[in-house]
Tab-separated table of C-alpha atoms in Angstrom:
chain	number	residue	atom	x	y	z
Z	1	VAL	CA	-11.516	5.772	-12.327
Z	2	VAL	CA	-14.681	8.034	-13.631
Z	3	VAL	CA	-17.926	5.679	-13.471
Z	4	ASP	CA	-20.568	7.398	-16.382
Z	5	LEU	CA	-24.360	6.873	-15.801
Z	6	THR	CA	-24.948	9.085	-18.459
Z	7	ALA	CA	-27.024	8.695	-22.074
Z	8	ASP	CA	-25.125	6.979	-24.484
Z	9	HIS	CA	-21.960	7.695	-22.327
Z	10	ALA	CA	-20.928	10.854	-23.139
Z	11	LEU	CA	-18.399	11.416	-20.601
Z	12	THR	CA	-16.390	8.619	-23.075
Z	13	ALA	CA	-14.540	11.517	-25.378
Z	14	VAL	CA	-14.149	13.262	-22.314
Z	15	CYS	CA	-12.002	10.566	-21.199
Z	16	SER	CA	-9.844	9.589	-23.085
Z	17	ALA	CA	-8.544	13.252	-23.844
Z	18	GLY	CA	-8.392	13.699	-19.912
Z	19	GLY	CA	-6.058	10.492	-19.468
Z	20	ARG	CA	-9.025	9.226	-17.052
Z	21	ARG	CA	-10.327	5.184	-16.767
Z	22	HIS	CA	-13.658	6.092	-17.991
Z	23	ASN	CA	-15.935	2.907	-17.198
Z	24	PRO	CA	-20.093	2.719	-18.771
Z	25	ALA	CA	-22.583	2.333	-16.278
Z	26	TRP	CA	-26.315	1.316	-17.148
Z	27	PHE	CA	-29.420	0.521	-15.139
Z	28	THR	CA	-31.511	-3.161	-15.952
Z	29	ASP	CA	-34.477	-3.017	-16.375
Z	30	ALA	CA	-35.104	-4.729	-12.758
Z	31	SER	CA	-33.393	-1.429	-11.758
Z	32	SER	CA	-30.141	-3.428	-10.599
Z	33	LEU	CA	-26.941	-0.697	-11.469
Z	34	ILE	CA	-23.718	-2.493	-13.333
Z	35	ILE	CA	-20.885	-1.346	-13.916
Z	36	GLY	CA	-18.834	-2.261	-17.107
Z	37	PRO	CA	-15.045	-3.475	-18.092
Z	38	ALA	CA	-13.317	-0.362	-18.024
Z	39	THR	CA	-13.153	1.874	-21.380
Z	40	PRO	CA	-10.304	0.668	-24.111
Z	41	PRO	CA	-8.131	3.628	-24.393
Z	42	SER	CA	-8.661	5.532	-28.079
Z	43	ARG	CA	-5.546	5.487	-30.304
Z	44	PRO	CA	-3.319	8.648	-29.946
Z	45	ALA	CA	-3.479	10.610	-33.275
Z	46	PRO	CA	-0.582	10.500	-34.982
Z	47	ALA	CA	2.730	12.331	-34.911
Z	48	VAL	CA	2.795	15.815	-36.588
Z	49	LEU	CA	5.670	17.154	-38.023
Z	50	SER	CA	6.969	20.010	-38.173
Z	51	GLU	CA	6.458	22.656	-41.068
Z	52	ASP	CA	9.724	22.942	-42.302
Z	53	GLY	CA	9.041	19.100	-43.075
Z	54	GLY	CA	11.693	17.355	-40.590
Z	55	ASP	CA	11.611	14.269	-38.293
Z	56	VAL	CA	10.167	14.309	-35.258
Z	57	PRO	CA	13.241	13.875	-32.861
Z	58	ASP	CA	14.038	10.422	-31.188
Z	59	MET	CA	13.190	10.592	-28.360
Z	60	SER	CA	16.812	9.838	-26.884
Z	61	ALA	CA	17.537	13.439	-27.737
Z	62	TRP	CA	15.331	15.063	-26.173
Z	63	PHE	CA	15.688	12.121	-23.108
Z	64	GLY	CA	18.807	10.646	-23.567
Z	65	ASP	CA	19.408	7.518	-23.396
Z	66	ASP	CA	18.197	6.392	-19.857
Z	67	LEU	CA	14.627	7.522	-19.050
Z	68	THR	CA	15.178	5.959	-15.929
Z	69	ASP	CA	15.247	7.601	-12.591
Z	70	PRO	CA	16.559	5.555	-9.592
Z	71	GLN	CA	14.379	7.824	-7.280
Z	72	LEU	CA	10.729	6.151	-8.940
Z	73	PRO	CA	8.969	3.639	-5.887
Z	74	THR	CA	9.967	0.266	-6.665
Z	75	GLU	CA	6.422	-0.180	-5.168
Z	76	SER	CA	4.740	-3.580	-7.244
Z	77	THR	CA	1.789	-2.962	-8.815
Z	78	ASP	CA	-0.375	-6.008	-7.658
Z	79	SER	CA	0.068	-3.818	-4.875
Z	80	VAL	CA	-1.915	-0.533	-6.471
Z	81	PRO	CA	-5.184	-0.832	-5.399
Z	82	CYS	CA	-8.308	-1.024	-7.342
Z	83	HIS	CA	-7.373	-2.167	-10.766
Z	84	THR	CA	-10.766	-4.134	-11.218
Z	85	ASN	CA	-12.258	-3.521	-8.241
Z	86	LEU	CA	-13.392	0.195	-7.947
Z	87	ALA	CA	-14.783	0.371	-4.244
Z	88	GLU	CA	-13.052	2.976	-2.551
Z	89	ALA	CA	-11.399	4.257	-5.755
Z	90	THR	CA	-13.592	6.276	-7.874
Z	91	SER	CA	-13.272	9.750	-8.267
Z	92	LEU	CA	-16.465	10.688	-10.452
Z	93	VAL	CA	-19.829	8.976	-10.869
Z	94	VAL	CA	-22.138	10.507	-13.270
Z	95	ALA	CA	-25.787	10.416	-14.104
Z	96	CYS	CA	-28.585	11.788	-15.557
Z	97	TRP	CA	-31.448	13.033	-13.119
Z	98	PRO	CA	-33.988	11.763	-13.024
Z	99	LEU	CA	-32.988	8.076	-13.116
Z	100	TYR	CA	-36.423	7.123	-14.867
Z	101	ARG	CA	-39.498	8.989	-15.978
Z	102	ASP	CA	-41.637	6.769	-13.779
Z	103	GLU	CA	-41.166	8.061	-9.669
Z	104	PRO	CA	-42.016	4.972	-8.078
Z	105	THR	CA	-38.827	4.048	-10.322
Z	106	ASN	CA	-36.777	6.193	-9.862
Z	107	ARG	CA	-36.500	6.175	-6.782
Z	108	ILE	CA	-35.411	2.500	-6.644
Z	109	ARG	CA	-32.393	3.629	-8.549
Z	110	LEU	CA	-31.896	6.430	-7.109
Z	111	ALA	CA	-31.686	4.406	-3.423
Z	112	ARG	CA	-29.025	1.410	-5.204
Z	113	LEU	CA	-27.255	4.657	-6.994
Z	114	LEU	CA	-26.486	5.976	-4.179
Z	115	THR	CA	-25.696	3.172	-2.136
Z	116	ALA	CA	-22.986	2.143	-4.815
Z	117	CYS	CA	-21.720	5.939	-4.402
Z	118	ALA	CA	-21.350	5.826	-1.313
Z	119	ARG	CA	-18.954	2.361	-1.532
Z	120	LEU	CA	-17.443	3.186	-5.152
Z	121	LEU	CA	-16.271	6.980	-4.301
Z	122	LEU	CA	-12.905	8.430	-3.022
Z	123	PRO	CA	-13.105	10.704	0.104
Z	124	GLY	CA	-12.833	14.214	-1.914
Z	125	SER	CA	-14.621	12.459	-4.799
Z	126	CYS	CA	-18.174	13.293	-6.288
Z	127	LEU	CA	-21.179	12.161	-7.470
Z	128	VAL	CA	-22.437	14.302	-10.133
Z	129	LEU	CA	-26.634	13.845	-10.553
Z	130	VAL	CA	-26.980	15.830	-14.001
Z	131	VAL	CA	-30.625	17.352	-14.312
Z	132	THR	CA	-32.070	16.720	-17.856
Z	133	ILE	CA	-35.120	17.174	-18.374
Z	134	PRO	CA	-37.614	19.672	-15.167
Z	135	THR	CA	-39.154	17.061	-12.905
Z	136	THR	CA	-41.985	19.711	-12.655
Z	137	THR	CA	-44.743	21.519	-14.567
Z	138	THR	CA	-45.613	24.546	-12.610
Z	139	GLY	CA	-42.595	26.689	-14.147
Z	140	GLY	CA	-40.921	27.921	-11.184
Z	141	PRO	CA	-37.552	26.475	-9.336
Z	142	GLU	CA	-37.475	22.707	-8.452
Z	143	ASP	CA	-36.585	21.362	-5.616
Z	144	PHE	CA	-34.161	19.054	-5.305
Z	145	THR	CA	-35.116	18.185	-0.772
Z	146	PRO	CA	-35.813	15.056	-1.103
Z	147	VAL	CA	-32.758	13.980	-2.959
Z	148	ALA	CA	-30.162	15.672	-0.730
Z	149	THR	CA	-32.227	14.228	2.393
Z	150	ALA	CA	-31.839	10.822	0.103
Z	151	ALA	CA	-27.783	11.572	-0.053
Z	152	ALA	CA	-26.979	12.606	2.948
Z	153	ALA	CA	-29.085	9.284	4.407
Z	154	VAL	CA	-25.853	7.448	3.054
Z	155	GLY	CA	-23.625	9.368	4.230
Z	156	LEU	CA	-22.808	12.047	1.179
Z	157	GLY	CA	-23.261	15.802	1.517
Z	158	TYR	CA	-25.086	18.210	-1.004
Z	159	LEU	CA	-22.097	20.096	-1.926
Z	160	GLN	CA	-22.986	22.071	-4.542
Z	161	HIS	CA	-25.355	23.440	-7.249
Z	162	ILE	CA	-23.670	24.310	-10.565
Z	163	VAL	CA	-26.566	26.040	-12.701
Z	164	ALA	CA	-24.777	25.418	-17.060
Z	165	VAL	CA	-26.376	28.182	-18.453
Z	166	ALA	CA	-26.478	28.192	-22.001
Z	167	SER	CA	-26.080	31.936	-23.664
Z	168	ASP	CA	-24.220	34.024	-25.461
Z	169	THR	CA	-21.520	36.359	-23.742
Z	170	ASP	CA	-19.730	39.740	-23.782
Z	171	GLY	CA	-16.837	38.968	-21.235
Z	172	ASP	CA	-17.628	38.202	-18.002
Z	173	ALA	CA	-21.207	39.204	-19.075
Z	174	PHE	CA	-23.980	36.874	-19.867
Z	175	VAL	CA	-26.320	38.133	-23.450
Z	176	TYR	CA	-29.947	37.908	-23.545
Z	177	HIS	CA	-31.800	39.327	-26.597
Z	178	VAL	CA	-35.013	40.078	-26.129
Z	179	THR	CA	-37.471	38.888	-28.797
Z	180	ASP	CA	-40.133	40.617	-29.888
Z	181	GLU	CA	-42.283	38.513	-29.260
Z	182	GLU	CA	-41.204	38.116	-25.060
Z	183	LEU	CA	-41.480	42.022	-25.787
Z	184	LEU	CA	-45.365	41.908	-27.025
Z	185	THR	CA	-45.547	39.436	-23.665
Z	186	LEU	CA	-44.303	41.631	-21.229
Z	187	THR	CA	-47.043	44.269	-22.190
Z	188	HIS	CA	-50.176	42.115	-22.667
Z	189	GLN	CA	-49.555	40.134	-18.700
Z	190	ASN	CA	-53.371	39.891	-18.931
Z	191	ASP	CA	-53.193	37.093	-20.904
Z	192	PRO	CA	-53.644	33.974	-18.944
Z	193	ARG	CA	-51.113	32.059	-21.429
Z	194	TRP	CA	-48.447	34.048	-19.597
Z	195	ALA	CA	-49.298	33.928	-16.456
Z	196	ALA	CA	-46.510	31.914	-15.017
Z	197	ALA	CA	-43.898	31.868	-18.224
Z	198	HIS	CA	-40.347	30.101	-16.757
Z	199	LEU	CA	-37.742	30.117	-19.648
Z	200	ARG	CA	-35.489	27.181	-18.986
Z	201	VAL	CA	-32.269	28.455	-20.082
Z	202	HIS	CA	-29.845	26.252	-17.724
Z	203	ALA	CA	-28.967	22.981	-16.447
Z	204	ASP	CA	-28.827	22.123	-13.135
Z	205	LEU	CA	-25.785	19.639	-11.931
Z	206	LEU	CA	-26.561	18.364	-8.337
Z	207	VAL	CA	-22.407	17.602	-6.267
Z	208	PHE	CA	-22.442	14.995	-3.665
Z	209	SER	CA	-19.431	14.848	-1.937
Z	210	PRO	CA	-18.622	11.737	0.472
Z	211	VAL	CA	-18.762	13.466	4.310
Z	212	ALA	CA	-16.370	12.023	7.136
Z	213	PRO	CA	-17.750	10.209	9.357
Z	214	HIS	CA	-17.720	12.434	12.086
Z	215	ASN	CA	-19.788	15.135	10.432
Z	216	ARG	CA	-22.220	12.345	9.086
Z	217	ARG	CA	-24.793	12.748	12.064
Z	218	ARG	CA	-24.441	17.292	12.027
Z	219	ASP	CA	-27.350	18.767	11.988
Z	220	GLY	CA	-27.882	22.205	10.427
Z	221	GLY	CA	-28.683	24.472	7.640
Z	222	ASP	CA	-25.636	23.462	5.798
Z	223	ARG	CA	-27.378	21.245	3.507
Z	224	ARG	CA	-30.224	23.360	0.995
Z	225	GLY	CA	-32.243	21.711	-1.565
């Protein structure tokens, strides 16, 4: 199960392609978190015929006439958890950060999102916050310590910080071409317009995961902001 809080529910097609259950979600004007019903799976593409124009073989030609397996479990589907209830059945929650442009509303939504994730997420599952716009205007690195602290308060540990770089690659190396304007900038460091130049070429993804109960009270330097 994937709960998608991104703008325009950007994970819909990816979940369909990967065979994941996709549930769109959103915040109301009152900052209540709403999780919608599962998105219906997209219709599969028509079968592609072979290049020689032959028909697609009948399924029994591949698997035989009897497609059942006597070793399969006979558990009733009624006992499979979380057909409709997503509590402790969600593998991934993705949201864009900040959750709202106004900081007080952003804090309220964060608290409600984290509280919901503490109930939704399976052990080993993840909440991913995709930082879409800078929350600081100083040009330096952003401090996500308050987010990590709020997550820890509800039992979500700070797992990792993924940096998604938009750049060309040559093998295993990123390729960055310096423009003429940037070269001139380097030669005129006394220009106050370039006193704090910071080119944002990446997106930050903050990943949180439920912490085992015996580790929740553990203090130390494992969390990074």
